[in-house]
Short mmCIF file of C-alpha atoms in Angstrom, two decimals:
data_model
loop_
_atom_site.label_atom_id
_atom_site.label_comp_id
_atom_site.label_asym_id
_atom_site.label_seq_id
_atom_site.Cartn_x
_atom_site.Cartn_y
_atom_site.Cartn_z
CA MET A 1 -0.02 -0.02 -0.08
CA VAL A 2 1.45 3.55 -0.75
CA GLU A 3 0.84 6.66 1.10
CA SER A 4 1.02 9.92 -0.31
CA LEU A 5 1.77 13.03 1.45
CA ASN A 6 2.59 16.37 0.33
CA PHE A 7 4.63 18.93 1.80
CA VAL A 8 5.20 22.27 0.46
CA ILE A 9 8.24 24.41 1.35
CA PRO A 10 9.14 27.82 0.34
CA VAL A 11 11.18 28.43 -2.51
CA ALA A 12 13.86 30.91 -2.80
CA SER A 13 13.22 34.02 -5.01
CA ALA A 14 16.37 35.52 -5.56
CA VAL A 15 18.76 34.82 -8.39
CA ASP A 16 22.41 35.88 -8.51
CA LEU A 17 23.79 36.10 -12.05
CA VAL A 18 27.23 36.91 -12.88
CA VAL A 19 27.97 38.72 -16.40
CA VAL A 20 31.09 39.56 -17.82
CA ILE A 21 31.88 42.34 -20.10
CA VAL A 22 34.70 41.79 -22.38
CA GLY A 23 36.35 43.82 -25.40
CA ASN A 24 39.32 46.02 -26.51
CA GLY A 25 40.32 48.70 -24.09
CA ALA A 26 38.69 52.30 -24.42
CA VAL A 27 35.18 50.91 -25.56
CA GLY A 28 33.79 52.08 -22.74
CA LYS A 29 33.07 48.67 -20.52
CA SER A 30 33.70 50.29 -17.47
CA SER A 31 31.61 53.17 -18.11
CA MET A 32 28.67 51.03 -19.02
CA ILE A 33 28.51 49.23 -15.88
CA GLN A 34 29.32 52.43 -14.20
CA ARG A 35 26.17 54.23 -16.21
CA TYR A 36 23.80 50.82 -15.39
CA CYS A 37 24.95 50.55 -11.30
CA ARG A 38 25.60 53.96 -10.51
CA GLY A 39 23.90 56.26 -13.25
CA THR A 40 26.87 58.20 -13.53
CA PHE A 41 29.41 59.04 -16.61
CA THR A 42 32.74 60.71 -16.82
CA ARG A 43 34.36 61.59 -19.92
CA GLU A 44 38.05 60.69 -18.43
CA TYR A 45 39.14 57.12 -19.61
CA LYS A 46 41.15 55.00 -16.81
CA LYS A 47 42.23 51.70 -18.12
CA THR A 48 40.90 48.82 -15.84
CA ILE A 49 43.56 47.06 -13.98
CA GLY A 50 42.65 43.19 -14.07
CA VAL A 51 39.01 43.34 -13.15
CA ASP A 52 36.17 45.36 -11.98
CA PHE A 53 33.31 44.79 -10.05
CA LEU A 54 29.90 46.47 -9.53
CA GLU A 55 26.37 45.01 -9.06
CA ARG A 56 22.89 45.97 -9.44
CA GLN A 57 19.50 44.50 -8.01
CA ILE A 58 16.46 44.50 -10.39
CA GLN A 59 12.97 42.74 -10.72
CA CYS A 60 12.88 40.75 -14.05
CA GLU A 61 9.57 38.76 -15.49
CA GLY A 62 8.44 38.70 -11.36
CA GLU A 63 12.30 37.38 -10.36
CA ASP A 64 14.53 39.30 -8.21
CA VAL A 65 17.75 39.33 -10.04
CA ARG A 66 21.09 40.73 -8.34
CA LEU A 67 23.30 41.38 -11.36
CA MET A 68 27.19 40.94 -10.91
CA LEU A 69 29.06 42.54 -13.46
CA TRP A 70 32.68 41.55 -13.59
CA ASP A 71 34.49 44.43 -16.18
CA THR A 72 37.41 42.93 -17.30
CA ALA A 73 40.69 44.71 -18.66
CA GLY A 74 41.12 45.07 -22.48
CA GLN A 75 44.89 44.73 -22.39
CA GLU A 76 46.71 41.41 -23.31
CA GLU A 77 49.05 41.88 -20.44
CA PHE A 78 45.89 41.41 -17.89
CA ASP A 79 44.62 38.07 -19.77
CA ALA A 80 46.49 35.33 -17.27
CA ILE A 81 44.14 37.57 -14.62
CA THR A 82 40.79 37.91 -16.10
CA LYS A 83 40.30 34.61 -17.49
CA ALA A 84 40.01 33.35 -13.71
CA TYR A 85 36.80 35.49 -14.19
CA TYR A 86 35.37 34.09 -16.86
CA ARG A 87 35.12 30.82 -15.42
CA GLY A 88 31.83 31.80 -13.15
CA ALA A 89 30.18 33.89 -15.89
CA GLN A 90 26.27 33.05 -16.87
CA ALA A 91 26.20 35.30 -19.45
CA CYS A 92 28.75 37.42 -21.60
CA VAL A 93 28.48 41.14 -23.22
CA LEU A 94 31.10 41.41 -26.16
CA ALA A 95 31.96 45.23 -26.37
CA PHE A 96 33.50 47.43 -29.47
CA SER A 97 33.39 50.88 -30.20
CA SER A 98 31.75 52.58 -33.29
CA THR A 99 35.00 54.47 -33.62
CA ASP A 100 37.56 51.54 -33.28
CA ARG A 101 37.78 49.34 -36.01
CA SER A 102 40.39 47.14 -34.20
CA SER A 103 37.72 46.74 -31.24
CA PHE A 104 35.01 45.44 -34.05
CA GLU A 105 37.48 43.26 -35.61
CA ALA A 106 38.57 41.61 -32.23
CA ILE A 107 35.20 40.47 -31.25
CA HIS A 108 35.98 36.59 -32.49
CA SER A 109 38.74 36.29 -30.17
CA TRP A 110 36.89 37.60 -27.61
CA LYS A 111 34.24 35.55 -28.01
CA VAL A 112 36.60 32.33 -28.17
CA LYS A 113 38.06 33.46 -24.99
CA VAL A 114 35.13 33.32 -23.08
CA GLU A 115 33.82 30.42 -24.68
CA ASP A 116 37.12 28.50 -23.46
CA GLU A 117 36.25 28.98 -20.04
CA CYS A 118 32.52 29.19 -19.64
CA GLY A 119 31.19 27.31 -22.58
CA GLU A 120 28.18 28.74 -24.57
CA ILE A 121 26.41 31.13 -22.25
CA PRO A 122 23.70 33.51 -23.08
CA THR A 123 25.81 36.57 -25.15
CA VAL A 124 25.30 39.95 -26.38
CA LEU A 125 27.11 41.87 -29.12
CA VAL A 126 27.40 45.62 -27.91
CA GLN A 127 27.74 48.61 -30.34
CA ASN A 128 28.63 51.13 -28.10
CA LYS A 129 29.42 55.24 -28.87
CA ILE A 130 26.75 55.18 -31.45
CA ASP A 131 26.29 58.97 -30.54
CA LEU A 132 29.57 59.75 -32.46
CA VAL A 133 27.98 59.49 -35.64
CA ASP A 134 30.84 61.53 -37.72
CA GLN A 135 33.53 59.10 -36.12
CA CYS A 136 31.74 56.05 -36.64
CA VAL A 137 34.14 53.36 -38.87
CA ILE A 138 31.58 50.51 -38.87
CA ASP A 139 29.33 50.27 -41.45
CA PRO A 140 25.63 48.95 -40.05
CA LYS A 141 25.54 46.14 -42.71
CA GLU A 142 29.01 44.67 -41.03
CA ALA A 143 27.72 44.74 -37.52
CA GLU A 144 24.37 43.17 -38.19
CA LEU A 145 26.66 40.25 -40.33
CA LEU A 146 29.12 40.17 -36.90
CA SER A 147 25.74 39.62 -35.17
CA ARG A 148 24.20 36.49 -37.07
CA ALA A 149 27.88 34.70 -37.24
CA LEU A 150 27.97 35.15 -33.94
CA GLY A 151 24.31 33.83 -33.00
CA ALA A 152 24.30 36.89 -30.62
CA LYS A 153 21.62 39.90 -30.13
CA LEU A 154 22.85 42.98 -31.27
CA ILE A 155 21.87 46.42 -29.12
CA LYS A 156 24.03 49.88 -30.05
CA THR A 157 24.44 51.85 -27.15
CA SER A 158 25.48 55.19 -26.19
CA VAL A 159 27.00 55.03 -22.55
CA LYS A 160 27.57 59.07 -22.60
CA GLU A 161 23.89 59.20 -23.69
CA ASP A 162 22.25 56.68 -21.53
CA ILE A 163 20.95 54.90 -24.78
CA ASN A 164 19.66 51.42 -24.68
CA VAL A 165 22.39 50.29 -21.91
CA ASN A 166 19.54 49.24 -19.12
CA ALA A 167 18.40 46.88 -22.46
CA VAL A 168 21.69 45.19 -22.60
CA PHE A 169 21.43 43.97 -19.22
CA TRP A 170 17.43 43.60 -19.20
CA TYR A 171 17.71 40.95 -22.10
CA LEU A 172 20.42 39.07 -20.45
CA ALA A 173 18.61 38.80 -17.40
CA THR A 174 15.37 37.25 -19.58
CA GLN A 175 17.58 34.95 -21.56
CA CYS A 176 19.21 33.48 -18.59
CA LEU A 177 15.79 33.08 -16.30
CA ALA A 178 14.00 31.83 -19.55
CA GLU A 179 16.88 28.93 -19.90
CA LEU A 180 16.89 28.79 -16.04
CA ARG A 181 13.30 27.88 -15.90
CA ARG A 182 13.68 25.43 -19.09
CA GLN A 183 15.92 23.55 -17.01
CA GLU A 184 13.88 23.57 -13.88
CA GLU A 185 11.06 22.25 -16.33
CA GLU A 186 13.11 19.33 -17.38
CA GLU A 187 14.27 18.29 -14.62
CA TYR A 188 11.36 19.09 -12.18
CA SER A 189 8.10 18.02 -13.83
CA MET A 190 6.38 14.88 -14.39
CA THR A 191 8.33 12.60 -17.00
CA GLU A 192 7.89 9.37 -18.46
CA ASN A 193 10.47 7.80 -15.92
CA GLY A 194 7.84 8.72 -12.95
CA LEU A 195 8.26 11.76 -10.57
CA HIS A 196 5.80 11.26 -7.53
CA SER A 197 4.34 14.18 -5.04
CA LEU A 198 6.30 12.51 -1.83
CA THR A 199 5.51 9.01 -2.29
CA ILE A 200 6.87 6.77 0.64
CA SER A 201 6.68 3.23 -0.67
CA SER A 202 7.58 -0.57 0.35
CA LEU A 203 10.62 0.20 -1.14
CA GLY A 204 11.91 2.47 1.44
CA PRO A 205 13.62 5.80 1.18
CA SER A 206 16.82 4.78 0.28
CA ALA A 207 15.72 3.82 -3.46
CA MET A 208 14.16 7.41 -3.92
CA HIS A 209 15.82 10.63 -4.99
CA PRO A 210 14.52 14.05 -3.52
CA ARG A 211 13.58 16.63 -6.28
CA TYR A 212 11.97 20.17 -5.82
CA CYS A 213 8.73 21.21 -7.93
CA ASN A 214 8.56 24.96 -9.21
CA ASN A 215 5.65 25.12 -7.33
CA GLY A 216 7.81 24.26 -3.94
CA THR A 217 6.66 20.96 -3.75
CA ILE A 218 9.10 18.10 -3.09
CA VAL A 219 8.92 15.14 -5.01
CA LEU A 220 10.93 11.72 -4.93
CA GLN A 221 12.04 9.93 -8.14
CA CYS A 222 12.49 6.44 -8.13
CA GLY A 223 15.61 4.89 -10.00
CA LYS A 224 17.95 6.75 -12.36
CA SER A 225 17.16 8.38 -15.21
CA LYS A 226 17.46 6.51 -18.83
CA HIS A 227 18.01 10.03 -20.35
CA LYS A 228 21.48 12.07 -20.18
CA ARG A 229 20.33 15.78 -19.03
CA LYS A 230 21.86 18.49 -20.73
CA LYS A 231 24.79 20.01 -19.10
CA SER A 232 23.28 22.97 -17.56
CA ILE A 233 24.95 26.07 -18.73
CA LEU A 234 23.24 28.18 -15.93
CA LYS A 235 24.86 25.25 -13.25
CA SER A 236 26.21 28.27 -11.22
CA VAL A 237 23.11 30.20 -10.97
CA CYS A 238 22.52 30.56 -6.98
CA ARG A 239 18.83 30.99 -5.64
CA THR A 240 19.33 33.16 -2.39
CA ASN A 241 17.07 34.07 0.18
#
């Protein structure tokens, strides 16, 4: 005889999301996160030494999301330092400047550097300094072609004028939340292998494995799944109270 009991537990709602911002020096990476997190902008350029960090908490699609933004140096001499910070990232900003051709041409190599450490993660391509129209050296068609080649959404920004800066991080947050929810549904929903709402059977608790549904109900899964699960690109996303 099988007795079924349901226990509902609270589910933590805060999601920590680490975003790494990469690209050549002087494209506006530091200014971007300063604008986003502090609402400030300075004309002075100060080279980032290694890695800098800022964070901001937002409400996105019903979730409390804490964005932890890693601003990395764009110079090669800091590669050994910055690579260590790529490994914990769940999302990436690839940034280049409208006025710097070399920063545009370096985007592919930046993407490879991040993927070597993180695998495929939600990524957005950012063309900054669109306010400097007279100094632009990037053809709009080139930027679109690069976006398609990378499989990354292109967002054109002006940090100075505060154009589309919020859109960059909002987009990444929505992409990561969508992937996280997809993984939760895949892992916690009813499957052909059989998930039972806290079913206690004669097999005993040692034959079952506890899981949590999206609604906060503990479930137990009998045996091992016959299907290998896709490796989570958000495996290090943390939910905190």
